[in-house]
XYZ file of C-alpha atoms in Angstrom:
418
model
C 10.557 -3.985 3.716
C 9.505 -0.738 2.843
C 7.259 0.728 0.151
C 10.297 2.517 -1.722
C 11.052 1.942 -5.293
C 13.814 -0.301 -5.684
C 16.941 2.391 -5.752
C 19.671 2.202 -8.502
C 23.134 2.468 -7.728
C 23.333 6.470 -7.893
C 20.332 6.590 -5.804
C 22.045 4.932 -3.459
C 24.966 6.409 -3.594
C 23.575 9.503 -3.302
C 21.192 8.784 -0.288
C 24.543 7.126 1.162
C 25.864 9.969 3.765
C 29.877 10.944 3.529
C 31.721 8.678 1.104
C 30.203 5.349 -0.717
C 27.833 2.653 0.629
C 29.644 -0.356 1.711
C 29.550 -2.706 -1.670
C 28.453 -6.478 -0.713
C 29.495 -8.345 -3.597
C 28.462 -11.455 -2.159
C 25.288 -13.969 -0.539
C 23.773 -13.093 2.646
C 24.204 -14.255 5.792
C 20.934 -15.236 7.618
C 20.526 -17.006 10.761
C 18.351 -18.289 13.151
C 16.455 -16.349 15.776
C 18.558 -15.167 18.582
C 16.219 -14.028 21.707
C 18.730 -12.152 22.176
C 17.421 -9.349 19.792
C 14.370 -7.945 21.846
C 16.927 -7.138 24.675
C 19.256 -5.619 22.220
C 16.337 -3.395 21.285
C 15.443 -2.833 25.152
C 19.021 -1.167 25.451
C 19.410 0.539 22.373
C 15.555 2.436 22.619
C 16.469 3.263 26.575
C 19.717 5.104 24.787
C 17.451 6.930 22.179
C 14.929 7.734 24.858
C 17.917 9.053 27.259
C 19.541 11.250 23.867
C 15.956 12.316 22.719
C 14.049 12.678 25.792
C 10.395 13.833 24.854
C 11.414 14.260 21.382
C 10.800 10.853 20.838
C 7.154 10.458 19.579
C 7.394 6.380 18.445
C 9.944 4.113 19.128
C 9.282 0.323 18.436
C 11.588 -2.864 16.879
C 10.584 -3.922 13.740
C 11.736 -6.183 11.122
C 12.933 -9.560 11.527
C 14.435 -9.408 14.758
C 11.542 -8.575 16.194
C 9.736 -11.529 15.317
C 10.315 -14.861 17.379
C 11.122 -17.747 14.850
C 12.562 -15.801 12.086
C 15.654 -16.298 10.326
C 17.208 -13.095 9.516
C 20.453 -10.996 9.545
C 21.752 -10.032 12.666
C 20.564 -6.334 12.652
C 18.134 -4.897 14.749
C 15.922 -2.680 13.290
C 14.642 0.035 15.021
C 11.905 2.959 13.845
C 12.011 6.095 15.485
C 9.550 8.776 14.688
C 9.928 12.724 15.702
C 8.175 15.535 15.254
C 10.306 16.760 11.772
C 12.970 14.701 10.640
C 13.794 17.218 7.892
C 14.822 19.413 11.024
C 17.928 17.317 11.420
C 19.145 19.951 14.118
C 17.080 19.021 16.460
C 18.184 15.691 16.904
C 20.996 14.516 14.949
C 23.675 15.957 17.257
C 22.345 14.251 20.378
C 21.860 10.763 18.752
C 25.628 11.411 17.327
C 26.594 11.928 20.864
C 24.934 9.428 22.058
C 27.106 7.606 19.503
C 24.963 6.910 16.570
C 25.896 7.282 13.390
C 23.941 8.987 10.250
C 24.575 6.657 7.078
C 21.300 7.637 5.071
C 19.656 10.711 3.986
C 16.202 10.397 1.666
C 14.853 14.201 2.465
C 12.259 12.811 -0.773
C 11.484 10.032 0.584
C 8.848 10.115 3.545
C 11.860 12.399 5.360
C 13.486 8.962 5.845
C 16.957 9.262 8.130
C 18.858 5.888 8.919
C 21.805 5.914 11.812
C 24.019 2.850 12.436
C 24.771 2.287 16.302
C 27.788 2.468 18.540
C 28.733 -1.303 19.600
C 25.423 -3.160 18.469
C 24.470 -4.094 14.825
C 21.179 -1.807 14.082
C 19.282 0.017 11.395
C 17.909 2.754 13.454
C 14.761 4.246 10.790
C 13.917 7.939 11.723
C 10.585 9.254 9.969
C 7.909 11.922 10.888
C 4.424 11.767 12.208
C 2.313 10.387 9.414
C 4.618 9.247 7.371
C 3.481 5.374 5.091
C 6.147 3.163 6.881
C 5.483 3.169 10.839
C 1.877 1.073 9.979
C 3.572 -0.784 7.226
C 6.346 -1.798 9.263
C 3.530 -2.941 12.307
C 1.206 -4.541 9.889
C 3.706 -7.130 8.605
C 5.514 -7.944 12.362
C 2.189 -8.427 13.497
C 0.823 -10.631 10.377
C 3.912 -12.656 10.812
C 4.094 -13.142 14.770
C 0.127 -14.039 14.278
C 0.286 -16.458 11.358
C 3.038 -18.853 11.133
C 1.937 -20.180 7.479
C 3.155 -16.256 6.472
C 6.613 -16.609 8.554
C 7.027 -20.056 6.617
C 6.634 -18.212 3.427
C 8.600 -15.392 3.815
C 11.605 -17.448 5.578
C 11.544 -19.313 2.108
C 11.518 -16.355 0.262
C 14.478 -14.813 2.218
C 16.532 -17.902 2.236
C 16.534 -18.289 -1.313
C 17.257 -14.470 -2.003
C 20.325 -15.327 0.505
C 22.396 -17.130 -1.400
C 22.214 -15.006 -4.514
C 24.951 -12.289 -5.242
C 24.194 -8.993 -4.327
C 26.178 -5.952 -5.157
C 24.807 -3.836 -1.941
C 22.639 -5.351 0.366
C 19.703 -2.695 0.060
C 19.315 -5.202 -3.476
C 18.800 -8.111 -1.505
C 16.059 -6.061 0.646
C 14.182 -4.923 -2.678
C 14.171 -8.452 -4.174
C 12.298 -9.454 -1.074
C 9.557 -6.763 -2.104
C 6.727 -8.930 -3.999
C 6.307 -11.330 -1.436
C 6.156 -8.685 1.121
C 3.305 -6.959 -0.535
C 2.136 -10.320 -1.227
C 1.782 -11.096 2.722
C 0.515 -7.152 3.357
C -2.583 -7.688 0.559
C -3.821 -10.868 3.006
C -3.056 -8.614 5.954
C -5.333 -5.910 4.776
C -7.858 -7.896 3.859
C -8.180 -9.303 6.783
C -8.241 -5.869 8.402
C -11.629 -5.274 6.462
C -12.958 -8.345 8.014
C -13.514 -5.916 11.273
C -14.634 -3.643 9.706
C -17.473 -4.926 6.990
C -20.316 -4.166 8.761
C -19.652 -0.649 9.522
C -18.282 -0.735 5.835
C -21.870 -2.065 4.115
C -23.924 0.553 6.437
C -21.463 3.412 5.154
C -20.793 2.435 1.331
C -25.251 2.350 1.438
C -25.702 6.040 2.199
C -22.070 7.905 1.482
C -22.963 10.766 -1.313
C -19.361 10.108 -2.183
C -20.073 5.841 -3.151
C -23.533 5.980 -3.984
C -23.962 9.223 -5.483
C -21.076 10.061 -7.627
C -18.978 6.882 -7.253
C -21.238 4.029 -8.412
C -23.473 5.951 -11.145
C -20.041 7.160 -12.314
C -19.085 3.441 -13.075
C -22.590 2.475 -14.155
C -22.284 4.787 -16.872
C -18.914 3.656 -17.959
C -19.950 0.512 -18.109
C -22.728 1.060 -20.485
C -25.620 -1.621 -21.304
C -24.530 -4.675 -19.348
C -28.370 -6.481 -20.158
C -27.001 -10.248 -20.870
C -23.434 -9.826 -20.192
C -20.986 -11.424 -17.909
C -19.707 -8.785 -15.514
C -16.624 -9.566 -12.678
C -17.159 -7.212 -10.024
C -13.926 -6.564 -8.927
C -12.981 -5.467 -5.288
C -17.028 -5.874 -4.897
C -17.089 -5.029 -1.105
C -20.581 -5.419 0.490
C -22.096 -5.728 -3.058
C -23.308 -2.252 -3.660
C -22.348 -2.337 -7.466
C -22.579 -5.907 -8.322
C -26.290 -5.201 -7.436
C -26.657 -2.289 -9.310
C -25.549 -4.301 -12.251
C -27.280 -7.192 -11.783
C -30.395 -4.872 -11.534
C -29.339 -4.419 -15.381
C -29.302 -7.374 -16.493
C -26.064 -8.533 -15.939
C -24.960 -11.696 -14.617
C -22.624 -10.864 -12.081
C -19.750 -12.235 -10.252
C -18.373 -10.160 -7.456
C -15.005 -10.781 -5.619
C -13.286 -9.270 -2.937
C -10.334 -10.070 -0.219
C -11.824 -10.399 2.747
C -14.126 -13.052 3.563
C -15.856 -10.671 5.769
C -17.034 -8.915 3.168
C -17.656 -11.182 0.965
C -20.257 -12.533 3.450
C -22.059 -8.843 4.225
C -22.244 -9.106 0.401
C -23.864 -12.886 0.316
C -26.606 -11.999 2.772
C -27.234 -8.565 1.115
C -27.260 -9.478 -2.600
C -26.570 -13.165 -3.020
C -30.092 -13.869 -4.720
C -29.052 -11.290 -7.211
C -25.091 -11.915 -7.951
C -22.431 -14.944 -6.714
C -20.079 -13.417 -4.608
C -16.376 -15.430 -3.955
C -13.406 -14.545 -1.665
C -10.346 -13.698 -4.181
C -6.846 -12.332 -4.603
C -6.920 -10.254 -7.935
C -2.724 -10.258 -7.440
C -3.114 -14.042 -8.001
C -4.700 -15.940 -10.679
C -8.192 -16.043 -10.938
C -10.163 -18.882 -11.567
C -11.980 -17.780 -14.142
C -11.924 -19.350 -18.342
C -9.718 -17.162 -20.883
C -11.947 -15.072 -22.336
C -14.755 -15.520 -20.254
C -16.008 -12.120 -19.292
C -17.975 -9.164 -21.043
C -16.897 -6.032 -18.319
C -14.783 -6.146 -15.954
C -15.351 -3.237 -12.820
C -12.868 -2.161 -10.273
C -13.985 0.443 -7.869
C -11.711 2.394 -5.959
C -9.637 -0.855 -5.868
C -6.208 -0.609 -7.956
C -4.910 2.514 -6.097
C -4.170 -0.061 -3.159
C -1.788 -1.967 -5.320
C 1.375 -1.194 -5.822
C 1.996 -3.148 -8.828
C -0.801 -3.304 -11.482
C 0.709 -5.492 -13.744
C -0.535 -9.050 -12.654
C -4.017 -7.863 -11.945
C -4.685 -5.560 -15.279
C -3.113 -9.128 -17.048
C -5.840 -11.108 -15.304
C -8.421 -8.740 -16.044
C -7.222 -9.008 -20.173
C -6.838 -12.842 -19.640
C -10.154 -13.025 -18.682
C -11.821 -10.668 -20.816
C -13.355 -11.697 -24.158
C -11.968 -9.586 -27.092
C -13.364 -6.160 -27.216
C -13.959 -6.467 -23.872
C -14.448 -3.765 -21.402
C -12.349 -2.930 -18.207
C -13.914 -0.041 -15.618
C -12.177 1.153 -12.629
C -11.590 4.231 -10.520
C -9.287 5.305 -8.099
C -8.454 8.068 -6.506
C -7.726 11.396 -8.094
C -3.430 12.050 -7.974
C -4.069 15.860 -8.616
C -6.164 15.828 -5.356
C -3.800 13.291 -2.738
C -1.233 15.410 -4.441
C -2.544 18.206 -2.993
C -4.561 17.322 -0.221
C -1.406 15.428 1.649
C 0.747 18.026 0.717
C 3.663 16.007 -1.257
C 6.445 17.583 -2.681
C 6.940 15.670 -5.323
C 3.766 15.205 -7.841
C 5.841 12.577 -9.742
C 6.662 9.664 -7.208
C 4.868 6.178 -6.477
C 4.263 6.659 -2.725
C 2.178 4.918 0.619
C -0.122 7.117 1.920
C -1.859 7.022 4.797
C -5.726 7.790 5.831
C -8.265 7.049 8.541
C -11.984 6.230 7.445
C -13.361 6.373 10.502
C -16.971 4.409 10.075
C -18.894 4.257 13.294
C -16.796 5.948 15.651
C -14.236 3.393 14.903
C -10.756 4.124 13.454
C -9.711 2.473 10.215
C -6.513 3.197 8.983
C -5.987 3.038 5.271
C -2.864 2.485 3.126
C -3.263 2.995 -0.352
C -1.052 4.935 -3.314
C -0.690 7.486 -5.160
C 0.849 8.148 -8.696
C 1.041 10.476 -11.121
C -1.519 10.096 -14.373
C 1.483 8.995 -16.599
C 1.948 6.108 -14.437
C -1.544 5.130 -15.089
C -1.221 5.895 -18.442
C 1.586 3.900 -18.728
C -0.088 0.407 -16.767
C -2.661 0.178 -18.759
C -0.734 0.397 -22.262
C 1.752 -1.839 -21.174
C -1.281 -4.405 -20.018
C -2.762 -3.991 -23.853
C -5.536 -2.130 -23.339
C -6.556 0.798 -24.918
C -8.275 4.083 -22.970
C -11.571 4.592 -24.537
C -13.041 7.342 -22.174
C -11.446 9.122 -19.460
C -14.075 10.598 -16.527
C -13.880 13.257 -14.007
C -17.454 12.601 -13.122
C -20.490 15.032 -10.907
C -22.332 13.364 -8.792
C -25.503 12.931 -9.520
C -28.450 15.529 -8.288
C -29.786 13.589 -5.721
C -26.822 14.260 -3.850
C -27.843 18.112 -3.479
C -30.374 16.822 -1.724
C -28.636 14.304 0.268
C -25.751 16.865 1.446
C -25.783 20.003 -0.241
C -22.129 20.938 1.134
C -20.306 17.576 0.488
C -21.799 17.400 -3.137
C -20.527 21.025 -3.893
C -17.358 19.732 -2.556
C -17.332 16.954 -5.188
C -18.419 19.572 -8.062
C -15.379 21.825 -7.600
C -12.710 19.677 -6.412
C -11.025 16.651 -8.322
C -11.721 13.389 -5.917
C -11.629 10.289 -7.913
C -10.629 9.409 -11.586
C -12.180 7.213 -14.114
C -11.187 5.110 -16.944
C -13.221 2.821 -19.568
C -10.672 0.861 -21.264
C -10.961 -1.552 -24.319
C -9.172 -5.320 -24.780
C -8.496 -4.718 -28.247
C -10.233 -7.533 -31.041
């Protein structure tokens, strides 16, 4: 259940250490929960600890054996995380005493290592500190332990996938992908719900929202007086107020409820604001809406396609689509990736209040956005790498020369052609 791009077969062969990876050719076996798995894990993470010693920074089950009531295959799945697993020296030889077994090498991707184990059935996951997958991997166990409407769905999912064909089994594991991200977007979302307070107070005063961010899309967005604007990823309300203040009559929507109520009590005499999963169908008329605005939202999907089809679906003809996201040139740079030209999770903290707030969102090169929207049917009109606006000299004369020298957030205007 990772964030990788589903691998061909000389991907795989190639991450696939000494020789081939075992072909499948077959269904899947799945079966029920065995409580047996924790204590599997209990024995194979005291022989890790014993091989690694101190070396071992995390060390937690994951997957489906690690949650109680879920079908699954009989592997245990164990991450590991230590402090380089590029440096393969410093490591590999005492798990392969220990009698471990390397099977995968993706140096590429997020310095992933997988071993195989000595006389129990695991996927043993070895990463580096900060790496996407360790809070990926924690997110969903803990959505699905928490709400059994999300195990339900996702035992469906995998039970169906099961008795397809599969060539190699890592197939099976990326067919399983939509619904995964499908379970993670409600997971997120309800994240925010903690933090929406803390998130209205901030997104009021940053220089970076309401000084270069929100005039940025303002101006994209052009003369919204009498027009039907969808607000999407709204937030506390910020910019559906902004554009309301124009004359627009807005509709804002956002994932978490919590927000969606900070953004009721702020600006619900000025805009409607409604809970809403812009993966899913909206409910919203074909051809219903004048602008459509997305700020700082789509970098936190992995897929664009259903939501930029929405967004044309419900967008008149001639219609206007705004968004933003972040900047690849700068998480390029400022996370220090070697590879400019991959999809990839990436991890930040927002701290607001004193409070940590981890962030998942991801990056992509400029072709890739390029290549979304096209493929969606719309065509670019203006592309901005906006200044913020001169109050912000004012507000913080260091963070807004920050934001006039380096590249922090993109921005496209983009037409639903006649």
């Amino acid at each position: 259940m990772t964030s990788q791009e589903a691998l061909d077969d000389d991907q795989l062969e190639n991450a696939w250490v000494g020789g081939e990876p075992p072909k499948l050719n077959s269904t899947v076996t799945l079966v029920d929960y065995d409580p047996e798995w924790p204590k599997l894990f209990e024995r194979e993470a005291e022989r890790i600890r014993g091989a690694l010693g101190e070396r071992v920074l995390v060390l937690e089950h994951v997957g489906s054996t690690s949650v109680p009531g879920l079908c699954a295959k009989p592997i245990v799945d164990i991450l590991l995380e230590v402090p380089d697993s590029d440096d393969e020296d410093a490591y590999v030889p005492a798990l392969e005493a220990a009698g471990y077994r390397l099977v995968i090498r993706e140096p590429d991707w997020e310095k992933h290592r997988c071993f195989k184990g000595l006389d129990t059935n695991i996927n043993l996951h070895v990463y580096s500190p900060g790496n996407g997958q360790t809070s990926r991997y924690r997110l969903f166990r803990e959505r699905l332990r928490s709400h059994p409407e999300e195990l339900a769905l996702y035992a469906a999912k995998k039970r169906e996938l099961a008795t397809r064909e599969w060539k190699y089994i890592q197939n099976y594991a990326d067919a399983k992908t939509d619904v995964v991200e499908e379970i993670l977007g409600r997971a997120r979302a309800e994240q925010y719900d903690a933090y929406s307070e803390a998130y209205a107070e901030h997104a009021e005063k940053s220089v970076t929202n309401a000084l270069y961010d929100r005039p940025a899309i303002v101006d994209l967005a052009g003369d919204v007086e009498g027009l039907s604007v969808l607000d999407v990823g709204c937030a506390a309300g910020h910019l559906s107020a902004l554009l309301a203040e124009r004359g627009a009559g807005v509709l804002g929507i956002d994932a978490s409820a919590g927000m969606v109520a900070v953004a009721r009590r702020k600006f619900g005499d000025v805009a409607r604001f409604e809970q809403a999963d812009v993966t899913q169908p909206l409910d919203l008329a074909d051809g219903s809406i004048d602008v459509v605005t997305a700020s700082l939202v789509l970098h936190y999907l992995k897929d664009w396609g259903p939501a930029l089809a929405e967004f044309r679906r419900v967008l008149k003809p001639g219609g206007v689509l705004v968004f933003s996201v972040h900047h690849p040139g700068e998480d390029w740079h400022w996370f220090e990736k070697d590879d400019y030209f991959r999809l990839e999770l990436l991890e930040d903290d927002f701290g607001l209040g004193g409070i940590e707030h981890p962030v998942q969102f991801y990056r992509r090169p400029l072709s890739w956005t390029f290549d979304a929207v096209r493929t969606a049917g719309f065509a670019v009109d203006r592309l901005v790498e906006p200044m913020p606006v001169p109050a912000a000299d004012e507000a913080d004369p260091k963070w807004a020369a920050n934001l006039r020298t380096k590249p922090r957030f993109l921005y496209f205007r983009v037409v639903s052609p006649a």
